Short mmCIF file of C-alpha atoms and ligand atoms in Angstrom, two decimals:
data_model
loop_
_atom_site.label_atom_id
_atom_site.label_comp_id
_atom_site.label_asym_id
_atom_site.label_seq_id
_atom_site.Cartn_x
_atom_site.Cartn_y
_atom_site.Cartn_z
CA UNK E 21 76.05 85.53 64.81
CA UNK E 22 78.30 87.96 63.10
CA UNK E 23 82.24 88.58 63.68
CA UNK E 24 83.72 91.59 64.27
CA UNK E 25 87.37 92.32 63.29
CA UNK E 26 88.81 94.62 66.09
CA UNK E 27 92.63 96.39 66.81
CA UNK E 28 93.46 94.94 70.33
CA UNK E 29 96.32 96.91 71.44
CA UNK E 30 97.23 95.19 74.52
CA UNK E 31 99.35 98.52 76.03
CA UNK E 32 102.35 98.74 78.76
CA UNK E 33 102.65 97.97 82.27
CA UNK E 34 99.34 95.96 83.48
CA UNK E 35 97.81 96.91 80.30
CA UNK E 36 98.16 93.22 78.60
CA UNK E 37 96.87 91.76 81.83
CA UNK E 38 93.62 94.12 81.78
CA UNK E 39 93.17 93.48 77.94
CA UNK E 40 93.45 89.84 78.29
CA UNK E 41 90.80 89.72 80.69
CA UNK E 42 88.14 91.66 79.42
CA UNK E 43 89.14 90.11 76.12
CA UNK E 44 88.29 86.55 77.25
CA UNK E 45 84.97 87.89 78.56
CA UNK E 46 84.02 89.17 74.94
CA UNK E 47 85.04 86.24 73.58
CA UNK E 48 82.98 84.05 76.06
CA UNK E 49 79.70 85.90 74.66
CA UNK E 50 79.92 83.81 71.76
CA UNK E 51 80.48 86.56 69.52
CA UNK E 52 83.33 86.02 67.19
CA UNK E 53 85.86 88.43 66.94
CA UNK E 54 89.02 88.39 64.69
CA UNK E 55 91.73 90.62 67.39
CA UNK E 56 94.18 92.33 64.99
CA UNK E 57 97.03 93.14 67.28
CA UNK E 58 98.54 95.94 67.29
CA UNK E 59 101.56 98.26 69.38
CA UNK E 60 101.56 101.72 71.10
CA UNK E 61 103.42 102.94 73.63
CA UNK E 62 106.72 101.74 74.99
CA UNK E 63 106.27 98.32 73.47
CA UNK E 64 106.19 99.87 70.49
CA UNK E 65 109.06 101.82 70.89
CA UNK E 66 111.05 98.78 71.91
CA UNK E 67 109.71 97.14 68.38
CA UNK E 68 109.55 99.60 66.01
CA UNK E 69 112.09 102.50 67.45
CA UNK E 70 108.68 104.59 67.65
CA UNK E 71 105.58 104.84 70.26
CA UNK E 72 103.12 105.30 67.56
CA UNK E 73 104.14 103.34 64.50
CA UNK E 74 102.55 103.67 60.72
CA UNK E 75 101.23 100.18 61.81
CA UNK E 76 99.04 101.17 64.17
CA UNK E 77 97.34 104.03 62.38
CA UNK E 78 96.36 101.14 59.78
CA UNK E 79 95.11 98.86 61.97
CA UNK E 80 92.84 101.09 63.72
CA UNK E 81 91.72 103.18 60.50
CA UNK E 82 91.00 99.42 58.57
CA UNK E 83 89.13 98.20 61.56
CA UNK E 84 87.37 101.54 62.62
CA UNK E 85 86.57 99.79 66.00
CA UNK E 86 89.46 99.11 68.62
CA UNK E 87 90.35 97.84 72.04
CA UNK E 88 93.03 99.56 74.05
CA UNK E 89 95.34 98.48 77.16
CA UNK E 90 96.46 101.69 78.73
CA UNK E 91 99.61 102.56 77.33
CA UNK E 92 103.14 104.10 78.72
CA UNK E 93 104.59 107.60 77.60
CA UNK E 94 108.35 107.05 77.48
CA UNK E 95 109.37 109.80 80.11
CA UNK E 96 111.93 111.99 79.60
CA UNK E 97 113.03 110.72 75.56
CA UNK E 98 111.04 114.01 73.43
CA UNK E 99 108.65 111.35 72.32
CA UNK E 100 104.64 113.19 72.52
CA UNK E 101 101.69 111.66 74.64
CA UNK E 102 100.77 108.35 72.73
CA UNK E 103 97.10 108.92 73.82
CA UNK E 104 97.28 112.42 72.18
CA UNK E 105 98.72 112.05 69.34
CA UNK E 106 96.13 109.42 68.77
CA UNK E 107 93.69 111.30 69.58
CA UNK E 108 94.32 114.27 67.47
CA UNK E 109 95.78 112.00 64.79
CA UNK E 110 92.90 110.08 64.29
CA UNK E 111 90.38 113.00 65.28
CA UNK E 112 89.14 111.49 68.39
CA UNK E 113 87.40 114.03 69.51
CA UNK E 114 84.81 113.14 71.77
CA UNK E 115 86.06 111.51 74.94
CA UNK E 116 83.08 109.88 76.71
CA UNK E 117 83.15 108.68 80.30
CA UNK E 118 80.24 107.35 82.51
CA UNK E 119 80.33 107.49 85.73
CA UNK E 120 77.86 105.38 87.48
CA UNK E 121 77.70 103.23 90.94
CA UNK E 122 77.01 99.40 90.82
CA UNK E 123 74.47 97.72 93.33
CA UNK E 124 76.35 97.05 96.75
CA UNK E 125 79.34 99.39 96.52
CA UNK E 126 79.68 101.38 99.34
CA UNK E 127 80.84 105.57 98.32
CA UNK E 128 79.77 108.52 100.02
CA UNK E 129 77.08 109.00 97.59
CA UNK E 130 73.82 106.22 96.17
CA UNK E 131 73.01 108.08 93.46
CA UNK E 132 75.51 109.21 91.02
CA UNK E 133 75.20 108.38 87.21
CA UNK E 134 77.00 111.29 85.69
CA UNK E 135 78.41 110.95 81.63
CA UNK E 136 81.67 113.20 81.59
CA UNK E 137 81.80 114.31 77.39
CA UNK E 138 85.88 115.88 77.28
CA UNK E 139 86.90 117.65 74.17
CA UNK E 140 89.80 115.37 73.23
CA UNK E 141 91.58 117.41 70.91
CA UNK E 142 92.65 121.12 71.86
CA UNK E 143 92.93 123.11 74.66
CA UNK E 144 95.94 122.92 76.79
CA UNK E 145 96.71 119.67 75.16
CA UNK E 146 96.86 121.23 71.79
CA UNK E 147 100.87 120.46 71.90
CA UNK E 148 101.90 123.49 71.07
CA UNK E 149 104.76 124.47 73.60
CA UNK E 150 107.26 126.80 74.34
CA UNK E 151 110.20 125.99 76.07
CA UNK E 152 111.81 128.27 78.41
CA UNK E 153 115.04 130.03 76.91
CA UNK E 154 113.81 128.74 73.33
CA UNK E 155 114.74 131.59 70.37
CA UNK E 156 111.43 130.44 69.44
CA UNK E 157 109.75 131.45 73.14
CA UNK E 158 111.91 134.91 73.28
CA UNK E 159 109.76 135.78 69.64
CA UNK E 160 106.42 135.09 71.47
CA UNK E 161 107.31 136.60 74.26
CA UNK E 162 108.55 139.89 72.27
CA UNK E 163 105.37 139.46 70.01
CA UNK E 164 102.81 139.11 73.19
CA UNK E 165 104.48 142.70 74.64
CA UNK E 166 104.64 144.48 70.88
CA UNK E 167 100.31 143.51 70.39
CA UNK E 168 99.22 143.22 74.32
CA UNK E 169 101.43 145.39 76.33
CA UNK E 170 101.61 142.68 78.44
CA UNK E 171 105.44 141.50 79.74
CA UNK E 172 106.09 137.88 80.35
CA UNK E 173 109.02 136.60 82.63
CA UNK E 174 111.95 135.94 80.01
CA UNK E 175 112.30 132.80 82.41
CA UNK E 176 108.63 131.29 81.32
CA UNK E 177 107.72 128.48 79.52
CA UNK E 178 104.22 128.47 77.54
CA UNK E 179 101.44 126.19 76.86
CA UNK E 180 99.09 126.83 74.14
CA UNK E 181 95.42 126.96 75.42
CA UNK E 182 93.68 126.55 72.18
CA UNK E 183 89.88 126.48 71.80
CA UNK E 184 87.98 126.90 68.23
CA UNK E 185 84.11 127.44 67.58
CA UNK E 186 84.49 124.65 65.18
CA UNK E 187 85.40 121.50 67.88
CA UNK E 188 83.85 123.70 70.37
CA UNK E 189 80.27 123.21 68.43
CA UNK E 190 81.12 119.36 67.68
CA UNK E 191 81.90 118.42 71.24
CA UNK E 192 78.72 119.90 72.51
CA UNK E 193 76.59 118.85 69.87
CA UNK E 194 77.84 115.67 70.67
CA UNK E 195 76.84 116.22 74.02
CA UNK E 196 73.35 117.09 73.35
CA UNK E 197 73.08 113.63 70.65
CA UNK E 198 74.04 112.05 72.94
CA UNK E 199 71.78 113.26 75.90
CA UNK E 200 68.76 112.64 73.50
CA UNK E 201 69.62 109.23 72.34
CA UNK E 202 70.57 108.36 75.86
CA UNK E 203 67.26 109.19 77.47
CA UNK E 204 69.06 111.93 79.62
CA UNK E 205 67.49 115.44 80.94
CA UNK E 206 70.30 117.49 81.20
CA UNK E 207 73.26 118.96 79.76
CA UNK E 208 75.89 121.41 81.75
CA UNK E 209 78.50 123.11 79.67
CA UNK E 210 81.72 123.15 82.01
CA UNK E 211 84.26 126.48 81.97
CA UNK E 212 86.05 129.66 83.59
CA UNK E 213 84.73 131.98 81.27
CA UNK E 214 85.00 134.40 83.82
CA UNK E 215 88.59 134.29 84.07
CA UNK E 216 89.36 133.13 80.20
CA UNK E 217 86.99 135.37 78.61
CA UNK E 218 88.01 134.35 74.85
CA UNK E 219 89.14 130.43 74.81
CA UNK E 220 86.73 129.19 77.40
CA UNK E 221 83.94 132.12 76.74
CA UNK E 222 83.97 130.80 73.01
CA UNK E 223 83.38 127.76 74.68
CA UNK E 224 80.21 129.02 76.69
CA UNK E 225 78.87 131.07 74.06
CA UNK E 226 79.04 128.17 71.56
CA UNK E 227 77.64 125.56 73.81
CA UNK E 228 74.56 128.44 74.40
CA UNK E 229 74.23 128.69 71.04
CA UNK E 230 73.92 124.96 70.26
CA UNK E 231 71.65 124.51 73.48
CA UNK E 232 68.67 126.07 71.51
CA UNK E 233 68.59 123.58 68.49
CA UNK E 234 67.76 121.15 71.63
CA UNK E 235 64.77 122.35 73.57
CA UNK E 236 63.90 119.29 74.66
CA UNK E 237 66.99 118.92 76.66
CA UNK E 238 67.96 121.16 79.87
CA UNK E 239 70.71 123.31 79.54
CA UNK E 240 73.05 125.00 82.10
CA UNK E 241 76.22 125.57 82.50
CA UNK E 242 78.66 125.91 85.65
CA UNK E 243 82.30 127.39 86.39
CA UNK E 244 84.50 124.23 86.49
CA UNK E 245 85.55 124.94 90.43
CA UNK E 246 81.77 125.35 91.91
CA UNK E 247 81.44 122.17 89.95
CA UNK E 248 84.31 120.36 91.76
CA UNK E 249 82.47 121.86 94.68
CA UNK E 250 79.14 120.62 93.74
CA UNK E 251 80.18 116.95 92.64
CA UNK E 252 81.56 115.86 95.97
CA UNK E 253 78.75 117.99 98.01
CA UNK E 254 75.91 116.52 95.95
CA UNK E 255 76.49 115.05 92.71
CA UNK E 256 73.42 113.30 91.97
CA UNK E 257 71.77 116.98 90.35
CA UNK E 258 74.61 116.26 87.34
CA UNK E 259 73.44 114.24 84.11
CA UNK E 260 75.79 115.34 81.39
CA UNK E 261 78.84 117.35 81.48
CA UNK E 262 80.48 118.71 78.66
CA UNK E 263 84.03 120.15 78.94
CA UNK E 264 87.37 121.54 77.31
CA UNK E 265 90.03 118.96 77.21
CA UNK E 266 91.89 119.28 80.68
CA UNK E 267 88.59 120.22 83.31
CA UNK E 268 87.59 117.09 81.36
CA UNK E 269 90.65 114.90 82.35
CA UNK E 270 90.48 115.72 85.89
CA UNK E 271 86.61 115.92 86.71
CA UNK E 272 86.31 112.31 85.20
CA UNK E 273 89.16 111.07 87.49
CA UNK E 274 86.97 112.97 90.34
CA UNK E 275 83.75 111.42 89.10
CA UNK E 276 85.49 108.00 88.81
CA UNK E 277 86.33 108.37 92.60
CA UNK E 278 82.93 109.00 93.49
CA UNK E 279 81.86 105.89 92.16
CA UNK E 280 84.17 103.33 92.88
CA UNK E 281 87.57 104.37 91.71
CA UNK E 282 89.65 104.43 88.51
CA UNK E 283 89.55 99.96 88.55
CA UNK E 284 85.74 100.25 87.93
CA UNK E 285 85.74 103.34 84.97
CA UNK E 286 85.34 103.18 81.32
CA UNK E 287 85.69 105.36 78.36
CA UNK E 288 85.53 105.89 74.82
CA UNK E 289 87.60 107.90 72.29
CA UNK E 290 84.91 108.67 69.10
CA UNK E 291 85.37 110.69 66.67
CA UNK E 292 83.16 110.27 62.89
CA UNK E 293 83.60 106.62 61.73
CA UNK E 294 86.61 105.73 64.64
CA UNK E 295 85.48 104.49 67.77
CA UNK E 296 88.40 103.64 70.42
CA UNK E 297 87.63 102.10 73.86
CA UNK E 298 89.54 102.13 76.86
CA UNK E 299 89.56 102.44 80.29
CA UNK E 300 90.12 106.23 82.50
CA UNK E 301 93.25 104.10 84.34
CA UNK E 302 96.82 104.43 82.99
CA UNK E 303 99.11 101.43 82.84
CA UNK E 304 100.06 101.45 86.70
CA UNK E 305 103.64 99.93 85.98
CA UNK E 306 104.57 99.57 89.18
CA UNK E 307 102.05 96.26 89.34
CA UNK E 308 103.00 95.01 85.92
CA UNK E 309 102.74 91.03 85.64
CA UNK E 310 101.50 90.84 89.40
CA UNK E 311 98.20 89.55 88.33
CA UNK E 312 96.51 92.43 90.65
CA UNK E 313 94.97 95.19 89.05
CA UNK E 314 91.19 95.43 88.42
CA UNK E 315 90.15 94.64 84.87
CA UNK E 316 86.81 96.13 85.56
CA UNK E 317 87.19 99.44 83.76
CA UNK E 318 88.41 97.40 81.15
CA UNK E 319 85.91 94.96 81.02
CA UNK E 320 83.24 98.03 80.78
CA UNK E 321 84.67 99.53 78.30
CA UNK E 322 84.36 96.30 76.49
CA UNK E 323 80.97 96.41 77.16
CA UNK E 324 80.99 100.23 75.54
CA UNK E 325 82.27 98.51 72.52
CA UNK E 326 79.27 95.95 72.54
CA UNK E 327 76.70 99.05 72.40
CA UNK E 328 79.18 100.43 69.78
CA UNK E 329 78.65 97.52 67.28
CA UNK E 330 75.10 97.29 67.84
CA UNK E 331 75.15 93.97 70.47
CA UNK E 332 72.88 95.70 72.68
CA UNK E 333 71.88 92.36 74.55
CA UNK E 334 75.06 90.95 74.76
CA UNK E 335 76.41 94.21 76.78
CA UNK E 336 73.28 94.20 78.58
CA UNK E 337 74.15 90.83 79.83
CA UNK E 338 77.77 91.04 80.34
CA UNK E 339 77.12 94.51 82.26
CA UNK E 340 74.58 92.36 84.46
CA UNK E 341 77.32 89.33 84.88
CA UNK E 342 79.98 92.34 86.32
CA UNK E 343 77.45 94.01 88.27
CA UNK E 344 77.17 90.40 90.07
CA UNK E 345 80.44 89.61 90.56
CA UNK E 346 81.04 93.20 92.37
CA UNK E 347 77.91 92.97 94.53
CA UNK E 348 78.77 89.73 95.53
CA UNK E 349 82.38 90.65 96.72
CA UNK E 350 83.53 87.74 96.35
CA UNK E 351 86.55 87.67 93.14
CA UNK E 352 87.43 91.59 93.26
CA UNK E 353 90.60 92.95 93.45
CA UNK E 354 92.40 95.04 96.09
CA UNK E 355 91.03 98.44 95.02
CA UNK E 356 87.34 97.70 95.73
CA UNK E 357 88.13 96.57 99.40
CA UNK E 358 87.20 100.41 100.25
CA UNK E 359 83.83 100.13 98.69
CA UNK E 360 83.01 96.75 99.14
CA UNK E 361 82.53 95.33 103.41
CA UNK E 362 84.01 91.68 103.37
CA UNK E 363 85.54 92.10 99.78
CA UNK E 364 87.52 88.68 99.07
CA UNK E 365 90.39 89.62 97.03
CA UNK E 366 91.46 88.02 93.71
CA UNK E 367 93.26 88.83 91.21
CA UNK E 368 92.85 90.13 87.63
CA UNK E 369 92.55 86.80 85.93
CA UNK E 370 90.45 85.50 88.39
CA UNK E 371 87.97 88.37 88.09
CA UNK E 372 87.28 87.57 84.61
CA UNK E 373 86.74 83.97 85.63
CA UNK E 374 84.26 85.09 87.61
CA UNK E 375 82.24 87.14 85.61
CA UNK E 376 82.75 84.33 82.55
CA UNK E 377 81.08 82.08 85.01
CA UNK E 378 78.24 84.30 85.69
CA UNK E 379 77.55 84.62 81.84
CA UNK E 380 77.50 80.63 81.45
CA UNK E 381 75.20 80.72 84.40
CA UNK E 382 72.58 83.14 82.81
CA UNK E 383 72.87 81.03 79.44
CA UNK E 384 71.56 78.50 81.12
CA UNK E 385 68.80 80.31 82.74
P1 NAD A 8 97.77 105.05 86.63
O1 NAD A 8 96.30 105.16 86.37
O2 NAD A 8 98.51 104.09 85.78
O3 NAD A 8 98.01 104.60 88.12
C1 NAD A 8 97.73 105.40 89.25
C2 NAD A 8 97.29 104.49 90.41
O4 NAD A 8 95.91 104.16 90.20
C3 NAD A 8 98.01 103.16 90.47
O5 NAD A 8 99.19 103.21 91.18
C4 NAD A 8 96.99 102.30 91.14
O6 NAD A 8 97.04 102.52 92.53
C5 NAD A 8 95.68 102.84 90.61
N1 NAD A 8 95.17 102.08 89.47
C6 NAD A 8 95.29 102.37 88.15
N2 NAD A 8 94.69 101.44 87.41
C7 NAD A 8 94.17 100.55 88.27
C8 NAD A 8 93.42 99.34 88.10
N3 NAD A 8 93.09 98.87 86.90
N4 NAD A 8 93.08 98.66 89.21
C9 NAD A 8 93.39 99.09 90.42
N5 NAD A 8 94.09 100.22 90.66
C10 NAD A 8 94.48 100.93 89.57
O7 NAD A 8 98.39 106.53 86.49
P2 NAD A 8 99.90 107.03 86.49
O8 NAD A 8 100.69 106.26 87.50
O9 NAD A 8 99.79 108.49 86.58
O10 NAD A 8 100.45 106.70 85.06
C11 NAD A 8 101.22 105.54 84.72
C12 NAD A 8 101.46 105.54 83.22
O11 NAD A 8 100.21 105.40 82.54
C13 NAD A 8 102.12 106.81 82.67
O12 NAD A 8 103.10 106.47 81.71
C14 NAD A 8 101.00 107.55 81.98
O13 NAD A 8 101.45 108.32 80.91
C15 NAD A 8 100.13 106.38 81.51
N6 NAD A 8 98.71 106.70 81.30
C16 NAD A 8 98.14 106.12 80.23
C17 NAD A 8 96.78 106.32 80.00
C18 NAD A 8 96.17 105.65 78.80
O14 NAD A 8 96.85 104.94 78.09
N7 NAD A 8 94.89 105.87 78.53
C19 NAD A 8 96.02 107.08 80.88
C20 NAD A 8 96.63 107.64 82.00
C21 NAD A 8 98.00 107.44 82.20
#
């Protein structure tokens, strides 16, 4: 069987508790992995003086493949996002998220297997901000009233909304590679091009024009607040969504709740030859070293990293083993009570026990 050398980056908060666990249920596959740890976040800062040190970028760019604990943004010190400055740093730009429901959990709707593709690198989260009162902020604001005519409060702040044809085309391309590889029927291009006629109607017109290189594949596309409308009215007409950086962050926390929460969702960061998996969930410090969290999300996005490296089986049969332990109900933790009727609560550690078990238990079968 062949190893695979991985960055683990255990994270903040109840990151290293998540990471351990879905950790010990890739390593109870029998697949070898050599774990090259490695910092973000506030542990790294309280290492290395920085959230994102040199270090890091190695690791991950040597490896190409990595596994990531959610990580903490230092509040308040001027340091940027650690998620985005990985993501633009290392040109993450595809952020996939499935959303599907698992056999015996209870949500409002049975049906819902939706794959939310964010642009990860532009958009509002481009970076590029302008602080109220700033010298720098007074130009803009003289230069946006000198070519548009249009006056902005002298009190404002401003966020960049940046969108380009260029990771426009590559996010929705992606998109539609990934609805044909996937076996999927659909792709709907998410916006307000009605409102945001250049950023997000580059966006639309792109994604049109990329739609026809795919006839094989539906195409439509949907104003991002009849979709919010549409996903908790009747979600199961969805298949793949594509979508600018922030409707992207907050429809796949909306399609994570209709489907069993942020404990029990996955994701991916790709971009080329990088490939970075972890959970939706952030690192929900306020139950740091309680043993408590779910490492579910974790776990399956583990199992995203399985498909990654071509262990098709093996994810296929660890996916099975956590689908078990959630319909049984019995070794979940606290979240899952709502969607599961006589949950018995565990905790983190003891979920991955569980699901361990039920992959010794199909070896033997
Ligand atoms: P959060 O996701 O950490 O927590 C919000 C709430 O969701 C928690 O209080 C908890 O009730 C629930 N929750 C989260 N993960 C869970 C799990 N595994 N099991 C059960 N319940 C879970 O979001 P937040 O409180 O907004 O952010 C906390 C920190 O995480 C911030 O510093 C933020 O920057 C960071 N963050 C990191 C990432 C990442 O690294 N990918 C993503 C989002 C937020």
């Amino acid at each position: 069987m062949k190893a695979y050398n991985v960055t683990l980056i255990p994270g903040d908060g109840t990151g290293p508790e998540v990471t351990e666990a879905a950790k010990r249920i890739l390593e109870a596959t029998g697949i070898t992995f050599h774990w090259d740890l490695a910092y973000a976040g506030a542990s790294a800062r309280d290492r290395f003086g920085t959230p994102t040190p040199e270090a890091l970028f190695e690791s991950i760019r040597k490896n190409k493949v990595t596994l990531k604990g959610p990580v903490t943004t230092p509040v308040g010190s001027g340091f940027r996002s650690v998620n985005v400055t990985l993501r633009q740093e290392l040109d993450l730009y595809a952020c996939l998220r499935p959303c599907k429901i698992y056999p015996d959990v209870s949500t409002p709707f049975k049906d819902v297997d939706i794959v939310v593709v964010r642009e990860n690198t532009e958009d509002l989260y481009s970076g590029i901000e302008f602080e109220k009162g700033k010298p720098e902020t007074k130009k803009l604001i003289e230069l946006v009233l000198a070519t548009k005519g249009e006056a902005v409060r002298p009190d404002s702040s401003v966020s960049l909304k940046v969108i380009s044809e260029t990771c426009s085309r590559r996010i929705v391309k992606f998109a539609f590679d990934y609805a044909r590889t996937h076996q999927r029927q659909k792709v709907t291009a998410v916006h307000k091009a009605n409102i945001m006629k250049f950023s997000d109607g580059l966006f639309l017109a792109t994604a049109k024009e990329v739609a026809k290189d795919y006839p094989d594949i539906e195409f439509e596309d949907v104003i991002v607040d009849a979709l919010c409308m549409q996903l908790v009215r009747s979600p199961s007409q969805f298949d793949v969504l594509v979508l600018p950086n922030l409707y992207g962050d907050i429809v796949s926390d909306l399609c994570a709740g209709l489907t069993g929460g942020l404990g029990v969702a996955p994701g991916a960061n790709l971009g080329d030859d990088i490939a970075v998996f972890e959970a939706i969930h952030g690192s929900a410090p306020r139950y740091a070293g309680q043993n408590k969290v779910n490492p579910i999300a974790m776990m399956l996005s583990g199992v995203m990293m399985l498909r990654h490296l071509g262990e098709t089986k093996t994810a296929d049969r660890v996916e099975k083993a956590i689908a078990e332990v959630i319909a049984e109900g019995k070794s979940v933790t606290y979240d899952l009570k709502l969607n599961i009727a006589n949950a018995q609560v565990v905790g983190t550690s003891q979920v991955a026990d569980a699901v361990i078990k039920k992959l010794e238990e199909s070896d033997k079968q």
